[in-house]
Coordinates of C-alpha atoms and ligand atoms in Angstrom, one line a residue:
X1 CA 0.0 0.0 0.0
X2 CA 1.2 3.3 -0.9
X3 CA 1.8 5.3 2.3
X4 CA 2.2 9.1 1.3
X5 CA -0.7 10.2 2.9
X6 CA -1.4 13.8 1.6
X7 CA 1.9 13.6 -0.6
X8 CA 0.0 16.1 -3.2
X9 CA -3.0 16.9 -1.6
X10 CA -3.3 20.8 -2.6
X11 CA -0.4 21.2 -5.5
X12 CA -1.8 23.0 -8.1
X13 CA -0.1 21.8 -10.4
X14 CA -1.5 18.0 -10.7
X15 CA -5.0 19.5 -10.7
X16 CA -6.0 17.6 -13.9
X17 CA -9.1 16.4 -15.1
X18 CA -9.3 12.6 -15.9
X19 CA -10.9 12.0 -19.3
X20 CA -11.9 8.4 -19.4
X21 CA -13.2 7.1 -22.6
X22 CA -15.0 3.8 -22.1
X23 CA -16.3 5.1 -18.8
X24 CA -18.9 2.4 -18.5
X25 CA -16.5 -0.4 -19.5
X26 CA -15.4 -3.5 -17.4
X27 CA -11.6 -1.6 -16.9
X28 CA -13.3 1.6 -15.2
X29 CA -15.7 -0.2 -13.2
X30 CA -13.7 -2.8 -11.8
X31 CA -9.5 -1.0 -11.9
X32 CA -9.6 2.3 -12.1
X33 CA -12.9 4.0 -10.7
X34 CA -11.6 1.5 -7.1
X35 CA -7.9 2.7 -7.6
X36 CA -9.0 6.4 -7.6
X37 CA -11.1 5.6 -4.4
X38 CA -8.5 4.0 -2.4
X39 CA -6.0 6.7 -3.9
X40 CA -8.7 9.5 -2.0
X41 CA -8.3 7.6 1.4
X42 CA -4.2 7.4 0.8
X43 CA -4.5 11.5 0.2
X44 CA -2.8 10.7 -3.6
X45 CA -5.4 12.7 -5.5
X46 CA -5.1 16.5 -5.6
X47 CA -7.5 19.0 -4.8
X48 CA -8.8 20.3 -7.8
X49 CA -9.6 17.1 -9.3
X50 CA -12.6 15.9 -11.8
X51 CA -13.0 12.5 -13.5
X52 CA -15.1 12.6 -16.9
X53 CA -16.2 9.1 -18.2
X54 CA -17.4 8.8 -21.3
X55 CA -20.0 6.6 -22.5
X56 CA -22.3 6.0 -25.3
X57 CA -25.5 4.7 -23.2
X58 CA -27.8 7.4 -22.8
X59 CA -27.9 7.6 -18.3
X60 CA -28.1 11.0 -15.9
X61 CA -25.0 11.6 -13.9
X62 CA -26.9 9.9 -10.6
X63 CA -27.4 6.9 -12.3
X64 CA -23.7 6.0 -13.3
X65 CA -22.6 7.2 -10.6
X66 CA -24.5 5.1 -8.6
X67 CA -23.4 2.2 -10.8
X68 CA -19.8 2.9 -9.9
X69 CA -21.1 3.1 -6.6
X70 CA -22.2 -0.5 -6.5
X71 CA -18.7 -1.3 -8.7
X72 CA -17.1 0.1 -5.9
X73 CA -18.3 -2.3 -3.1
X74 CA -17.3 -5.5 -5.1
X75 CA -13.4 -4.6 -6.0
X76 CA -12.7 -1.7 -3.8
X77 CA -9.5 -3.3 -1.7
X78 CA -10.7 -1.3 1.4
X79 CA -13.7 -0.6 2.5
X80 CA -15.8 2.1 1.3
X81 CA -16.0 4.8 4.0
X82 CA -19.1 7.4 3.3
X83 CA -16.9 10.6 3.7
X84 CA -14.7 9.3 1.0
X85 CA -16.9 8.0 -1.4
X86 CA -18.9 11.2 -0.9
X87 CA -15.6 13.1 -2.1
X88 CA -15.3 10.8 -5.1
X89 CA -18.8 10.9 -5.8
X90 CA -18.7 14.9 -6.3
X91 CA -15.8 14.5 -8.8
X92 CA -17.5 11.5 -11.3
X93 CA -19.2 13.6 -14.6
X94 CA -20.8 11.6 -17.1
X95 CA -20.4 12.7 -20.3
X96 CA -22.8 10.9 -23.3
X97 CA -20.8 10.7 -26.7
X98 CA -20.0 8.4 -29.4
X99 CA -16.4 8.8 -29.6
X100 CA -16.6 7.8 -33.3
X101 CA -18.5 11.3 -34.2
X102 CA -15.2 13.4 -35.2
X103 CA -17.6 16.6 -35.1
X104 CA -18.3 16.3 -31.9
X105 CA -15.2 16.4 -30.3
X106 CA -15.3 20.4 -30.0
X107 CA -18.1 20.0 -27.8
X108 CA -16.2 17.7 -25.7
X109 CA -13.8 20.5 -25.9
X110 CA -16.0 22.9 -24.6
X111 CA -17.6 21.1 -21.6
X112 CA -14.1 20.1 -20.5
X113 CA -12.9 24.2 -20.2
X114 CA -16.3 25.0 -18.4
X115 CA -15.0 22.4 -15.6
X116 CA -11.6 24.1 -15.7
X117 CA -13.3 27.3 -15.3
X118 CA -15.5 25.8 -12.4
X119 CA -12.8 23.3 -10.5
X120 CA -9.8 25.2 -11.2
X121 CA -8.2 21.9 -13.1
X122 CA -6.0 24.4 -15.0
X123 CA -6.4 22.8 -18.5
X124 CA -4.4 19.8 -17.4
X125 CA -5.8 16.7 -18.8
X126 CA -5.3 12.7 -18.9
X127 CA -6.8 11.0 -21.7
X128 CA -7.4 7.6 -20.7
X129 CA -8.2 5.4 -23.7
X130 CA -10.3 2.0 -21.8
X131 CA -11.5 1.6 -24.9
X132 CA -10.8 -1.5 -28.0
X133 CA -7.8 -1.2 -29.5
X134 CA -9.7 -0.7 -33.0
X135 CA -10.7 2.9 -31.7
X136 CA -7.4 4.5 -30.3
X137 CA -6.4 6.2 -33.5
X138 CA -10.1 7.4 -34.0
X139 CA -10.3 9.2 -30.5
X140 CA -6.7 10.3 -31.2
X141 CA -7.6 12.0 -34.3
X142 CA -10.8 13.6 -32.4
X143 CA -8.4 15.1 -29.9
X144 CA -5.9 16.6 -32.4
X145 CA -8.8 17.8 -34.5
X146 CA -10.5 19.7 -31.6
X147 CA -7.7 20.6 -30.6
X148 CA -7.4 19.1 -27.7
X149 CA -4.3 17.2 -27.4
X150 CA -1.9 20.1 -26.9
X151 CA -1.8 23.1 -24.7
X152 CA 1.0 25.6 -24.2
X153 CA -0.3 26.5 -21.3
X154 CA -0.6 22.9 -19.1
X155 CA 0.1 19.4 -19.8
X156 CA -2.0 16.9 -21.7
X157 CA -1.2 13.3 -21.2
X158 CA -2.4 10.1 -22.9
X159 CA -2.8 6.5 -21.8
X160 CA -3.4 3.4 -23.5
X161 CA -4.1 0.0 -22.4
X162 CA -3.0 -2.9 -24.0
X163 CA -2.8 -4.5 -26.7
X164 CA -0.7 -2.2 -28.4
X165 CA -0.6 -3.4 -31.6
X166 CA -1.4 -6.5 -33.4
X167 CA 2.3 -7.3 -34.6
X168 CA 5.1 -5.6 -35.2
X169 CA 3.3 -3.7 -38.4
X170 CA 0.0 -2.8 -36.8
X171 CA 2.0 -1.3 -33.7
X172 CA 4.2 1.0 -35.6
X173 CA 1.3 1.7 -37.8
X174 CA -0.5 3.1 -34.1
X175 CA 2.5 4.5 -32.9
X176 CA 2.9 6.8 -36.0
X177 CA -0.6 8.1 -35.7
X178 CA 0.0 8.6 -32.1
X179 CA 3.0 10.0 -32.4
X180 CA 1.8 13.1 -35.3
X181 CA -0.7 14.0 -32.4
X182 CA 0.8 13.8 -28.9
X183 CA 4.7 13.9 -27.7
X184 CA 6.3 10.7 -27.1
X185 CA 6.7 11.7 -23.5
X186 CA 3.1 12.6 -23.0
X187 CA 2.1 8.9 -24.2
X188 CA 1.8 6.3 -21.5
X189 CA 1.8 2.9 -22.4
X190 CA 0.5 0.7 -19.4
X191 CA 1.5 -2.3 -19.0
X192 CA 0.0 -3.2 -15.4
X193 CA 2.3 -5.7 -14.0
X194 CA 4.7 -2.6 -13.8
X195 CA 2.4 -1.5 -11.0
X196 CA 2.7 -4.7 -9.1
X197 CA 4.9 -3.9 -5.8
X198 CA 7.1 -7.0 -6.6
X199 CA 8.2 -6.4 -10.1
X200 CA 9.3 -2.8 -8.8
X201 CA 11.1 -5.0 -6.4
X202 CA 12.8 -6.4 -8.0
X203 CA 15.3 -3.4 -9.2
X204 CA 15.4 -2.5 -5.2
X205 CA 16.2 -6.3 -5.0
X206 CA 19.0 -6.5 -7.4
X207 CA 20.7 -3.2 -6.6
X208 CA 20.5 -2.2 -3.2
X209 CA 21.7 -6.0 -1.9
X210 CA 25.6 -6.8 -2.7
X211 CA 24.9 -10.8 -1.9
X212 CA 22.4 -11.0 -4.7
X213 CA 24.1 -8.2 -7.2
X214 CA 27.8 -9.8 -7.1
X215 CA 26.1 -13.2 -7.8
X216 CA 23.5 -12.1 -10.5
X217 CA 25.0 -13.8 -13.6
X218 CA 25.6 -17.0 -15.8
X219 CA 28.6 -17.7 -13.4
X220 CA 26.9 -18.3 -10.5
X221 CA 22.8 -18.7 -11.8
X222 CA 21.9 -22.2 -13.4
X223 CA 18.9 -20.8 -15.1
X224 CA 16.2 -18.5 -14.0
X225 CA 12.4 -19.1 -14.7
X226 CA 9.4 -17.0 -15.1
X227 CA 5.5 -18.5 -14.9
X228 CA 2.4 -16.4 -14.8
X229 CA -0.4 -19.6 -14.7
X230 CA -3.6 -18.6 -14.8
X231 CA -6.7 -20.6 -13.6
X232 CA -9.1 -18.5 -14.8
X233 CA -9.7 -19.0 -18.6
X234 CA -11.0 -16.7 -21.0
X235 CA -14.4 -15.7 -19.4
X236 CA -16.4 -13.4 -21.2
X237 CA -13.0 -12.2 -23.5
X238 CA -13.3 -14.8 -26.1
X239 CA -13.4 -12.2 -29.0
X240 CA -10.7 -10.6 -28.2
X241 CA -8.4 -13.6 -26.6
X242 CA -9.0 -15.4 -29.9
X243 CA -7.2 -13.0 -32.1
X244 CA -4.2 -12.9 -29.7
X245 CA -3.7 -15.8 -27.7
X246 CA -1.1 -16.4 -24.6
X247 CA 1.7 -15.2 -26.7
X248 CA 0.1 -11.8 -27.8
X249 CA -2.1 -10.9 -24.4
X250 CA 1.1 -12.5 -22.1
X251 CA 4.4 -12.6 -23.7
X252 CA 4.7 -9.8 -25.8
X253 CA 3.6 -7.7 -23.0
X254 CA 3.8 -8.4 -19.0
X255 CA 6.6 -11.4 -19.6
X256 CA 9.1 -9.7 -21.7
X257 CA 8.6 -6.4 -19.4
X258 CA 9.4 -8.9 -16.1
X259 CA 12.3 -10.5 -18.3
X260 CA 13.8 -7.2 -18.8
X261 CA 14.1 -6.1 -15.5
X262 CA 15.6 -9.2 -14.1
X263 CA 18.2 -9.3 -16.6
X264 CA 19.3 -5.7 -17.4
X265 CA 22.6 -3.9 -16.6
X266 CA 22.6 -1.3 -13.1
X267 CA 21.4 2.2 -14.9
X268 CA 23.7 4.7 -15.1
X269 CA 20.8 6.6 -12.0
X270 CA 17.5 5.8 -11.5
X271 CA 15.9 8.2 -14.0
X272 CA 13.1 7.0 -16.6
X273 CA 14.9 7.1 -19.5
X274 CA 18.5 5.1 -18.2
X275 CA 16.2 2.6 -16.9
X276 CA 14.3 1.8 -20.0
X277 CA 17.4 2.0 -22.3
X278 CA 19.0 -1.1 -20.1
X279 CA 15.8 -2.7 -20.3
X280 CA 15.3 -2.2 -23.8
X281 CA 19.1 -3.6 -24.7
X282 CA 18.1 -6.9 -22.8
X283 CA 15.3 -7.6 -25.2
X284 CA 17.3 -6.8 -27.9
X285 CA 20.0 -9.4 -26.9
X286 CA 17.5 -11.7 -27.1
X287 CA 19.6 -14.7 -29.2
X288 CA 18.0 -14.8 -32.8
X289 CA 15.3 -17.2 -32.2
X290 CA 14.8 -18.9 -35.9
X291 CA 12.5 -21.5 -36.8
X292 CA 15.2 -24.4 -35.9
X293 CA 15.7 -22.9 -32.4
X294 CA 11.7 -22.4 -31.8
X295 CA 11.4 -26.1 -33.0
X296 CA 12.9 -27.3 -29.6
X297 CA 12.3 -24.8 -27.3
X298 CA 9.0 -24.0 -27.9
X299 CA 5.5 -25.7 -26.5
X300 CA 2.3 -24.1 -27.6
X301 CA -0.7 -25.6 -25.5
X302 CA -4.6 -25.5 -25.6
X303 CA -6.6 -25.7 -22.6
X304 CA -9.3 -28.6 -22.8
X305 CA -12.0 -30.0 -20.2
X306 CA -11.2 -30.4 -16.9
X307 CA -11.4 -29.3 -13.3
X308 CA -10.6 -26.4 -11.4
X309 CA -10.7 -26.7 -7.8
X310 CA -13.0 -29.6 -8.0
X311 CA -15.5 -27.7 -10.5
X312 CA -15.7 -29.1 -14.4
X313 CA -15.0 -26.3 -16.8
X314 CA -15.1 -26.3 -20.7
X315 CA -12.4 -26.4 -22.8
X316 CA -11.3 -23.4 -24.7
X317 CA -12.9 -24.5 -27.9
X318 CA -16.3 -24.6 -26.1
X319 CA -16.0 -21.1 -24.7
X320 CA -18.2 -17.8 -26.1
X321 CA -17.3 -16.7 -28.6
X322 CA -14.2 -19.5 -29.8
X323 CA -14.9 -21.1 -32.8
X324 CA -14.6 -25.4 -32.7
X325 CA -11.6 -25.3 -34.7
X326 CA -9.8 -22.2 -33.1
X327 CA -5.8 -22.9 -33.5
X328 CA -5.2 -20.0 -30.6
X329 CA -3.1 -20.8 -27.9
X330 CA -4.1 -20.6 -24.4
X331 CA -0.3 -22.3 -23.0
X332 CA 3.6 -21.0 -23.9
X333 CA 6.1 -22.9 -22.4
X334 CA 9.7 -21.4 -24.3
X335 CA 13.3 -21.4 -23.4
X336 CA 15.2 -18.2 -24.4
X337 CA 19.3 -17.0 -24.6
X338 CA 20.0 -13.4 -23.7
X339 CA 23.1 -13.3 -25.8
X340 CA 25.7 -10.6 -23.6
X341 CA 29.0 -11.3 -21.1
X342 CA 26.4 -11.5 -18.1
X343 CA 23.8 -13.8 -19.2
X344 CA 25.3 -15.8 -21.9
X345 CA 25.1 -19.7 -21.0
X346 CA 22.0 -19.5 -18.7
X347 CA 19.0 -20.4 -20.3
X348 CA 15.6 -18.3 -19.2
X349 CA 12.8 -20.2 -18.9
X350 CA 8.9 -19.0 -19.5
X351 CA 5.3 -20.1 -19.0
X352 CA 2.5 -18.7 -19.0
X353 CA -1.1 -20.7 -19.6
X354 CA -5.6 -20.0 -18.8
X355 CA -7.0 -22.7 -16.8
X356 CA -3.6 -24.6 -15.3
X357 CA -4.0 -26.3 -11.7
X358 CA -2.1 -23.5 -10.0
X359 CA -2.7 -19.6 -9.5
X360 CA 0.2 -17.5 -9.3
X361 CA 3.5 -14.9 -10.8
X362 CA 7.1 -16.0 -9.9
X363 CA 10.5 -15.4 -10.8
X364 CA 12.6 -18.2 -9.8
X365 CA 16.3 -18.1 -9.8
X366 CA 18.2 -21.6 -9.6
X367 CA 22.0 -21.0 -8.4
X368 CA 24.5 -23.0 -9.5
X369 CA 25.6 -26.4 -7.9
X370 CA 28.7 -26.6 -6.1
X371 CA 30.7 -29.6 -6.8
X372 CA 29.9 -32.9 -6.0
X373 CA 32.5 -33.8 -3.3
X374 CA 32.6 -33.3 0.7
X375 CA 28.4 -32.7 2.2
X376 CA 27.5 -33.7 -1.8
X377 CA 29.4 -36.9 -2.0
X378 CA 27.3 -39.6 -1.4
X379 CA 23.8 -37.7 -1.7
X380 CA 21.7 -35.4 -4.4
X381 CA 21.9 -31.5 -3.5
X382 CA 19.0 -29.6 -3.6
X383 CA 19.9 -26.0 -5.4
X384 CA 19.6 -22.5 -3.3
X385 CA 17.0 -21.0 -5.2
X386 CA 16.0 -16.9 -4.9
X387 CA 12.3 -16.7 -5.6
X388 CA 10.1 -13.8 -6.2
X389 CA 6.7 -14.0 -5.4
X390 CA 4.1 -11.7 -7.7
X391 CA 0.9 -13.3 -6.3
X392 CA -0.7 -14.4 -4.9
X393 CA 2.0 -14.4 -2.4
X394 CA 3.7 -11.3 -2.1
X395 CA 7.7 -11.1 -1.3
X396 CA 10.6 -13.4 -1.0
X397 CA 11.5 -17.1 -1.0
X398 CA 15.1 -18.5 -0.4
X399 CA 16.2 -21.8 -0.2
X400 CA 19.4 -23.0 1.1
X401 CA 21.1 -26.2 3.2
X402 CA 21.8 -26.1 6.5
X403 CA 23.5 -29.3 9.0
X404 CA 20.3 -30.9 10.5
X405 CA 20.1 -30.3 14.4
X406 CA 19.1 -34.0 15.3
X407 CA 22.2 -35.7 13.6
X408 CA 25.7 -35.8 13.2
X409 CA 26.2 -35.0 9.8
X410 CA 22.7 -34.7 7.7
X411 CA 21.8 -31.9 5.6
X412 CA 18.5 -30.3 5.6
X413 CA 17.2 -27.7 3.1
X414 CA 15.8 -24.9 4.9
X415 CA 13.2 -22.5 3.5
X416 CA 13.0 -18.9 4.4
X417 CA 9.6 -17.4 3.2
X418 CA 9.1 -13.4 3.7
X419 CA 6.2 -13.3 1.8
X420 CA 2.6 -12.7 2.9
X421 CA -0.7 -13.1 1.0
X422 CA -1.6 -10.1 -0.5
X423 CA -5.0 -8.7 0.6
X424 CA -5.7 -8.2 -3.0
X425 CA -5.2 -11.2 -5.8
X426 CA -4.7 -11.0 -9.6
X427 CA -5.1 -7.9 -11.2
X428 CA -4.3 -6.1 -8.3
X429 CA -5.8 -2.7 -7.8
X430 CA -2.6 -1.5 -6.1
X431 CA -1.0 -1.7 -9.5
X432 CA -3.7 0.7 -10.6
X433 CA -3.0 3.0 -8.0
X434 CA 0.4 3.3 -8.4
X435 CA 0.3 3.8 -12.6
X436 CA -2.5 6.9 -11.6
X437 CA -0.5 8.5 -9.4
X438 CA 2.4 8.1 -11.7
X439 CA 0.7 9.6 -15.0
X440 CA -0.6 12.5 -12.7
X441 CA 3.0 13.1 -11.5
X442 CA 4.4 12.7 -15.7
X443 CA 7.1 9.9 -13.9
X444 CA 6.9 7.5 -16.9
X445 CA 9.1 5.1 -15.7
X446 CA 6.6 2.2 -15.0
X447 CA 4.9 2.4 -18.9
X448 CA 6.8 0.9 -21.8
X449 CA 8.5 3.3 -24.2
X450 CA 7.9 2.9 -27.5
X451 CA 11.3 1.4 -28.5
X452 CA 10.8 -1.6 -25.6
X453 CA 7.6 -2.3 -27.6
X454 CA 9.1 -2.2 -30.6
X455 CA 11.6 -4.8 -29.3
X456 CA 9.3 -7.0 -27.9
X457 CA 7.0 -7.3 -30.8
X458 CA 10.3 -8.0 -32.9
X459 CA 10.8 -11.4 -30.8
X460 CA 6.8 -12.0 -30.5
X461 CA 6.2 -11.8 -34.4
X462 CA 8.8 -14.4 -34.6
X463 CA 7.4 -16.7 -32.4
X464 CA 3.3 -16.5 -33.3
X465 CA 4.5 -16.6 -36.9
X466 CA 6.5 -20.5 -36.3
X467 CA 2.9 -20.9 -34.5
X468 CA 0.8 -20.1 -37.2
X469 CA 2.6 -22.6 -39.1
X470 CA 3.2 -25.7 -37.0
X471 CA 0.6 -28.3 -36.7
X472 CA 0.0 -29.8 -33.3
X473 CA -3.4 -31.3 -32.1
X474 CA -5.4 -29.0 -30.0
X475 CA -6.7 -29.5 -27.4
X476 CA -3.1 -30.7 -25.2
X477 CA -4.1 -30.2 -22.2
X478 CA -6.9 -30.5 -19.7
X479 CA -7.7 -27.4 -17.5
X480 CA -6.7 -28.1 -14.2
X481 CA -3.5 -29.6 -15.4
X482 CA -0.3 -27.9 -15.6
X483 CA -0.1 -27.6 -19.2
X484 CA 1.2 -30.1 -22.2
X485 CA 3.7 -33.1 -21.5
X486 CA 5.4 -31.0 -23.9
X487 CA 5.9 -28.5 -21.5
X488 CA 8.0 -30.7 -18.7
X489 CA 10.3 -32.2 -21.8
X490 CA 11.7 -29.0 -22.5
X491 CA 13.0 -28.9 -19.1
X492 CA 13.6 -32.3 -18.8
X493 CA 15.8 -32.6 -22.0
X494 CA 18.1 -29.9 -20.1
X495 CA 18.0 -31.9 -16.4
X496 CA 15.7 -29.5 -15.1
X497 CA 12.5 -29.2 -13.8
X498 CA 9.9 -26.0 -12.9
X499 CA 9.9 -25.2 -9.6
X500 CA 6.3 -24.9 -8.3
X501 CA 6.7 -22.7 -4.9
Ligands
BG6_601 C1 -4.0 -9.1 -18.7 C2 -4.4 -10.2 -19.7 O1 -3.2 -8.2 -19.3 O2 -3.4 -9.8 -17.6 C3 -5.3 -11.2 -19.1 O3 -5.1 -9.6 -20.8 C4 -4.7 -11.8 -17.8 O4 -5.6 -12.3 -20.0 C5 -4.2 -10.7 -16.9 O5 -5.6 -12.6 -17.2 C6 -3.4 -11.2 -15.8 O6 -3.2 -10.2 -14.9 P1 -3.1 -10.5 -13.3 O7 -2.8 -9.2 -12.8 O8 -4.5 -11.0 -13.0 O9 -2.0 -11.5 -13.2

């Protein structure tokens, strides 16, 4: 939880007025309406604040914002407190508009200065596109047209959910139009596992601890291994999980963001742009992954009948909204190289899969053996492994050997656990909070710049186009399981397994 109780309480110059289109979407109801509530109780929202949502359905101010209201009580991480909500309450506008209606954007225009004029918001404004991908160019071009999208006189700020891009073409295709209307510094990308306490941890981790620094390389680290399993599957997101799969909606976002950061090079200092330049250099080491290499070290998976927690579910293919045949993976099991003087030698593992037996986000790294001789003689050693916990257990897990108490000469591993379950699972509303307060601040440093995308979809496209052409029978595995046999052979092939925490 963030603690900076009144941190900006009363600066002018956040006063802003949050423009959110898809204001009666899933995103707003359940993320960021709750993260701007519990951002009110930590005193992170400033004085003169407004939130505007946007929506198409014709409904009077009271009405959504009872809606919210209700929202609210379901994913709000504390309670809701009347004095607070009442606060929040007198900042939610609705505003009815088809976003697709170019013409009407001066309107738009119009009723946003008459709130400036009345809340003292000063002009500044955060655009905050919860909308489908197919319409961020449209309300882009609606800005600039009204123009809305610069000011000299205050800031004007834009975000954008995922997916960015459909491949490497269709991004840089979006990034151009974005880029002709707003500032490449004004644009925030979010990528929400950024937000997560635990992946900014893991910087702090790295560099503020010699033990683990001075170690953190292929000299001392066997491999290191990333899992996000899911046992939720697609839900009510078939049409849009169809036309990206794990590799799209996981990979090409949240994993190679995590990947970075446990791989890159100390920054020069801990501003946004030296910290995004070593991250962006790790995914560009990425060894060249061609068609012979994926043919190994790749396992694509599709989730099938089974049980979750002693409850049948369907198999993808009998989802809303997936047609009987789909080919779209719901599993990604793949061994990458990250081909530089620290890491060359160590493989990195990843997996990431809907409807496995186990719920969670960890980074796991395996040290080294030491050699077989004295305590290691005659017996197996179990490795000292670093692991760090996303969810839904939050913090750090170390294993390492230790003589056992009782006899003369036995080893025992010994587990030390500092993490704690989260009061909040999944998409956690904390990582909301935290990318708010960030865009209302202009720190950038926890949204992907444009040239990490870029990077990322490089080594993506790769990998969904050797998909689109290999044949493997789907379904492969049944929900509830933890993915294809496939899966465990890539490890096994190396003598290695996946550590399940
Ligand atoms: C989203 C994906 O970006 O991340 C979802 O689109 C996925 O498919 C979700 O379920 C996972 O996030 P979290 O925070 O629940 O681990």
């Amino acid at each position: 939880m963030m603690k900076n109780k009144n941190l900006i309480g009363g600066d002018k110059d956040l006063s802003a007025v949050l423009v959110i289109f898809g204001g009666t979407g899933d995103l707003t109801h359940r993320k960021l309406m709750p993260a701007l509530y519990n951002m009110l109780l930590d005193g992170l929202v400033p004085e003169n604040f407004q939130v505007v949502s946007i929506g198409r359905r014709d409904k009077t101010e009271e009405e959504y914002r009872n809606e919210i209201r209700i929202s609210m009580e379901k994913y709000s991480r504390n309670k809701v407190d009347e004095k607070i909500w009442a606060r929040l309450n007198d900042m939610i506008r609705y505003y009815r508009f088809d976003f697709r209606e170019l013409d009407k954007y001066n309107e738009l225009k119009e009723y946003l200065d008459g709130i400036d004029d009345n809340a003292g918001t000063l002009g500044n404004r955060i655009y905050y596109l919860a909308v489908a991908p197919e319409y961020f160019e449209t309300i882009v071009v609606g800005l600039h047209r009204a123009d809305m999208a610069k000011s000299k006189s205050s800031w004007r700020r834009l975000v954008i959910e995922k997916p960015f891009g459909k491949d490497l073409t269709t991004a840089r295709e979006l990034n151009q139009k974005l880029l002709e209307v707003f500032d490449e510094k004004d644009i925030y990308r979010i990528d929400h596992y950024l937000g997560k306490e635990m992946i900014q941890n893991i910087m702090v981790l790295r560099f503020s601890n010699s033990i683990f620094e001075s170690i953190w390389n292929n000299k001392f680290i066997d491999n290191v291994q990333i899992s996000l399993t899911e046992k939720l599957g697609v839900g009510t997101r078939g049409g849009y999980y169809e036309h990206s799969g794990a590799m799209r909606d996981m990979i090409q976002s949240h994993i190679m963001q995590i990947l970075s950061l446990v791989a890159m090079e100390p920054p020069v200092n801990l501003k946004t742009d030296s910290i995004r330049s070593e991250k962006l250099k790790v995914i560009e080491a990425i060894e060249d992954i061609n068609q012979e290499f994926l043919k190994n070290n790749v396992v694509f998976g599709q989730y099938g009948n089974g049980i979750i927690d002693d409850v049948p579910v369907v198999g993808y293919r009998e989802e809303d909204n997936i047609p009987e045949n789909s080919k779209t993976e719901t599993f990604v099991a793949l061994k990458l190289h990250i081909n530089n003087f620290r890491w060359a030698g160590t493989p990195f593992y990843i997996r990431t899969g809907k409807r496995l037996g186990r719920y969670g986000a960890e980074i796991v790294i395996q040290f080294k053996d030491l050699p077989n001789i004295l305590y290691f003689k005659d017996r197996n050693q179990e490795p000292n492994i670093l692991v760090i916990r996303i969810q839904p257990n939050v913090g750090v897990f170390f294993q390492f050997n230790t003589k056992d108490f009782s006899t003369h000469h036995d080893i025992v591993t010994t587990k030390m656990d500092t993490s704690y379950v989260s009061p909040t699972q999944g998409n956690t509303p904390e990582a909301y909070e935290r990318l708010i307060y960030d865009i209302l601040r202009g720190d950038s440093t926890l949204f992907s710049r444009w040239d990490e995308v870029e990077a990322a979809w490089n080594v993506a496209d790769k990998i969904i186009r050797y998909r689109e052409q290999c044949k493997i029978e789907l379904p492969n595995y049944a929900a509830g399981s933890m993915g294809p046999e496939r899966a465990f052979e890539l490890m096994a092939k190396d003598g290695r397994r996946w550590w399940n925490i």
